[in-house]
Coordinates of C-alpha atoms in Angstrom, one line a residue:
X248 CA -70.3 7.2 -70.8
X249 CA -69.1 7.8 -67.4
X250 CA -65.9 9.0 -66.1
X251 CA -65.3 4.8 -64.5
X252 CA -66.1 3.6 -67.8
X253 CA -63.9 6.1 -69.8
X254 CA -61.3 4.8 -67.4
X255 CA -61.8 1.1 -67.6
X256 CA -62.1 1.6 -71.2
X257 CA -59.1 3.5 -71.7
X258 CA -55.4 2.2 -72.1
X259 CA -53.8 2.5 -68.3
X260 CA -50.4 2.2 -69.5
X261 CA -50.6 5.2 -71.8
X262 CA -52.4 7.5 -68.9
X263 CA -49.8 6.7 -66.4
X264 CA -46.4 6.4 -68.4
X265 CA -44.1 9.5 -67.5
X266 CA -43.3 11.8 -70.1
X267 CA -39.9 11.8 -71.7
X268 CA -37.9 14.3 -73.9
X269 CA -34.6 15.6 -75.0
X270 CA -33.4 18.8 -74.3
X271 CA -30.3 20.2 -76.4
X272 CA -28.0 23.0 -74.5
X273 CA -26.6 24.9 -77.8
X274 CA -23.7 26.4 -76.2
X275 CA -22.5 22.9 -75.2
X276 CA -22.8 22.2 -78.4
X277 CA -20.8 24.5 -79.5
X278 CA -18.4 23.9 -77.4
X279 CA -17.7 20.1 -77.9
X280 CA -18.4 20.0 -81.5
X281 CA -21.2 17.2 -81.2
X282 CA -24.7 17.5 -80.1
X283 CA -25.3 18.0 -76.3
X284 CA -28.8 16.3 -75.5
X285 CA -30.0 15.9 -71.9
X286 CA -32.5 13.3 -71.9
X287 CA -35.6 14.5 -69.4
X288 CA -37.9 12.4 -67.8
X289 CA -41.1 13.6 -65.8
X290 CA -40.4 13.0 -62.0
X291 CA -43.4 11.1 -60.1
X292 CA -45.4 13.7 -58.1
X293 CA -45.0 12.6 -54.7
X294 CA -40.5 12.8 -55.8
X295 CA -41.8 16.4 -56.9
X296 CA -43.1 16.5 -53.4
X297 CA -40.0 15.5 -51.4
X298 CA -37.9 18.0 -54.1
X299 CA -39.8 21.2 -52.6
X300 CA -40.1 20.0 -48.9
X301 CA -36.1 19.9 -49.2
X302 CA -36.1 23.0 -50.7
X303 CA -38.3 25.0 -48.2
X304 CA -37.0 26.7 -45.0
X305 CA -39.7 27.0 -42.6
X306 CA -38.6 29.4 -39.4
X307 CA -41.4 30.5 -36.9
X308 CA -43.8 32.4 -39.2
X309 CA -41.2 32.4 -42.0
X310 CA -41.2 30.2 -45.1
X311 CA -38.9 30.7 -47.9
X312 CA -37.5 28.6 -51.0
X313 CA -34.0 27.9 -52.0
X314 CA -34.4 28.1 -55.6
X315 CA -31.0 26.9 -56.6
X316 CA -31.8 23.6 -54.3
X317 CA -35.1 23.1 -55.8
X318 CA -33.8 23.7 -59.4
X319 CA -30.8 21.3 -58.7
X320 CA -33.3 18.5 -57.2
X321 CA -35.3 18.8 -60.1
X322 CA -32.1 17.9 -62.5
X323 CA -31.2 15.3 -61.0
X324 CA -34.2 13.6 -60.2
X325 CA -35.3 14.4 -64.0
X326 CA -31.8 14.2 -66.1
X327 CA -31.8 10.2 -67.0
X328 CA -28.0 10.0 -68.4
X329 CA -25.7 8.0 -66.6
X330 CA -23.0 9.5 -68.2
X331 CA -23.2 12.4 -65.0
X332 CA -23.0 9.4 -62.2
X333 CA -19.7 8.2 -64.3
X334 CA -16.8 8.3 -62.0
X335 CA -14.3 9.5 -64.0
X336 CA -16.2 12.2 -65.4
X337 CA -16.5 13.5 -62.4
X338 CA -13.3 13.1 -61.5
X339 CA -12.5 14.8 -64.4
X340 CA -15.0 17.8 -63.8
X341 CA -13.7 17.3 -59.7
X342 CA -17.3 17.0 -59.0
X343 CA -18.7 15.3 -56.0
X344 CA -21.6 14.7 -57.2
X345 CA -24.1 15.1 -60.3
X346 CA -25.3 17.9 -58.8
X347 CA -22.1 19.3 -58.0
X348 CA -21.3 18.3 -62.0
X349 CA -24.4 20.4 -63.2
X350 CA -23.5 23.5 -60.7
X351 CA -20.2 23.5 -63.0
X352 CA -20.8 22.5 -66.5
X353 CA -24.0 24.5 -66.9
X354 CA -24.6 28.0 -66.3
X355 CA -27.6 29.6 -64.2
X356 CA -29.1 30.4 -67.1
X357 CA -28.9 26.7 -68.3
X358 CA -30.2 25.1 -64.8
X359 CA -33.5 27.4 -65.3
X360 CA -33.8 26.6 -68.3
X361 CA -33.5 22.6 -67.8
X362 CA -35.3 22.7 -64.5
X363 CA -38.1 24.8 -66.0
X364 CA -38.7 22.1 -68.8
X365 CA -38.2 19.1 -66.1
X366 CA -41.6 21.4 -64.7
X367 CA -43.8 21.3 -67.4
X368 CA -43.1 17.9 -68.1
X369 CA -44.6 17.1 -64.4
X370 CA -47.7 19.9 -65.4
X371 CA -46.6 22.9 -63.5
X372 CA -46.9 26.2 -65.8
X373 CA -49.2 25.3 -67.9
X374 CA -52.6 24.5 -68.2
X375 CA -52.9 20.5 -67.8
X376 CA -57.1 20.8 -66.7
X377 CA -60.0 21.9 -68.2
X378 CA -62.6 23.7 -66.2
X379 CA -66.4 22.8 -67.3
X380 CA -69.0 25.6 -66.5
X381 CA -72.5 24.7 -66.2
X382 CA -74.4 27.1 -68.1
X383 CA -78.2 27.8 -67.0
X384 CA -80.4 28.7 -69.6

């Protein structure tokens, strides 16, 4: 079978659907008494795309990343609870933004952590391809 038949017979539905999972932050947890779970989503790559583009300086020669910016694009592109757009939790939190909301409630350690996971989900930092090697005898 070829790689268009494998395809055509294949379910595309299944091969394109984004990745979901939740993501528990323990001292959260802790902290409210009741499960903290972040429910992730796998961000489309060309989103992925416009993430790092906003998060890259480019100056002459020069190119450099804002880590935090990328991190923070990646939570809230990835992060699916509408709980952090609410209005009056973020008045509550006097946060702007969800962004502004993550920069607060979790610590740096945290937003790694979360953006890191929101990474693998899209394939980065791990192996998602398999090489083939011809071998000649």
């Amino acid at each position: 079978m070829n790689l268009a038949e494998a395809l055509l017979a294949s379910d595309a539905g299944r091969i394109t659907k984004l990745d979901t999972k939740e993501f528990e932050i323990p001292r959260l947890t802790k902290l409210i008494g009741a499960p903290f779970i972040l429910h992730l989503k796998e961000i489309p790559p060309k989103k992925v795309r416009e993430i790092q583009d906003a998060s890259t300086n480019i100056e002459g020669n020069s190119v450099s990343a804002d880590t935090y910016k990328l991190y923070m694009g990646l939570l809230c592109a990835g992060i699916t609870d509408r709980d952090f757009d609410n209005k009056e939790v973020l008045k509550h939190y006097m946060a702007a933004t969800r962004a502004d909301l993550f920069s607060k409630m979790f610590t740096a350690g945290e937003i790694q952590d979360i953006a890191q996971e929101i990474s693998y989900m899209c394939g980065f930092g791990k192996k998602s391809t398999k090489v083939v090697e011809d071998v000649k005898n």
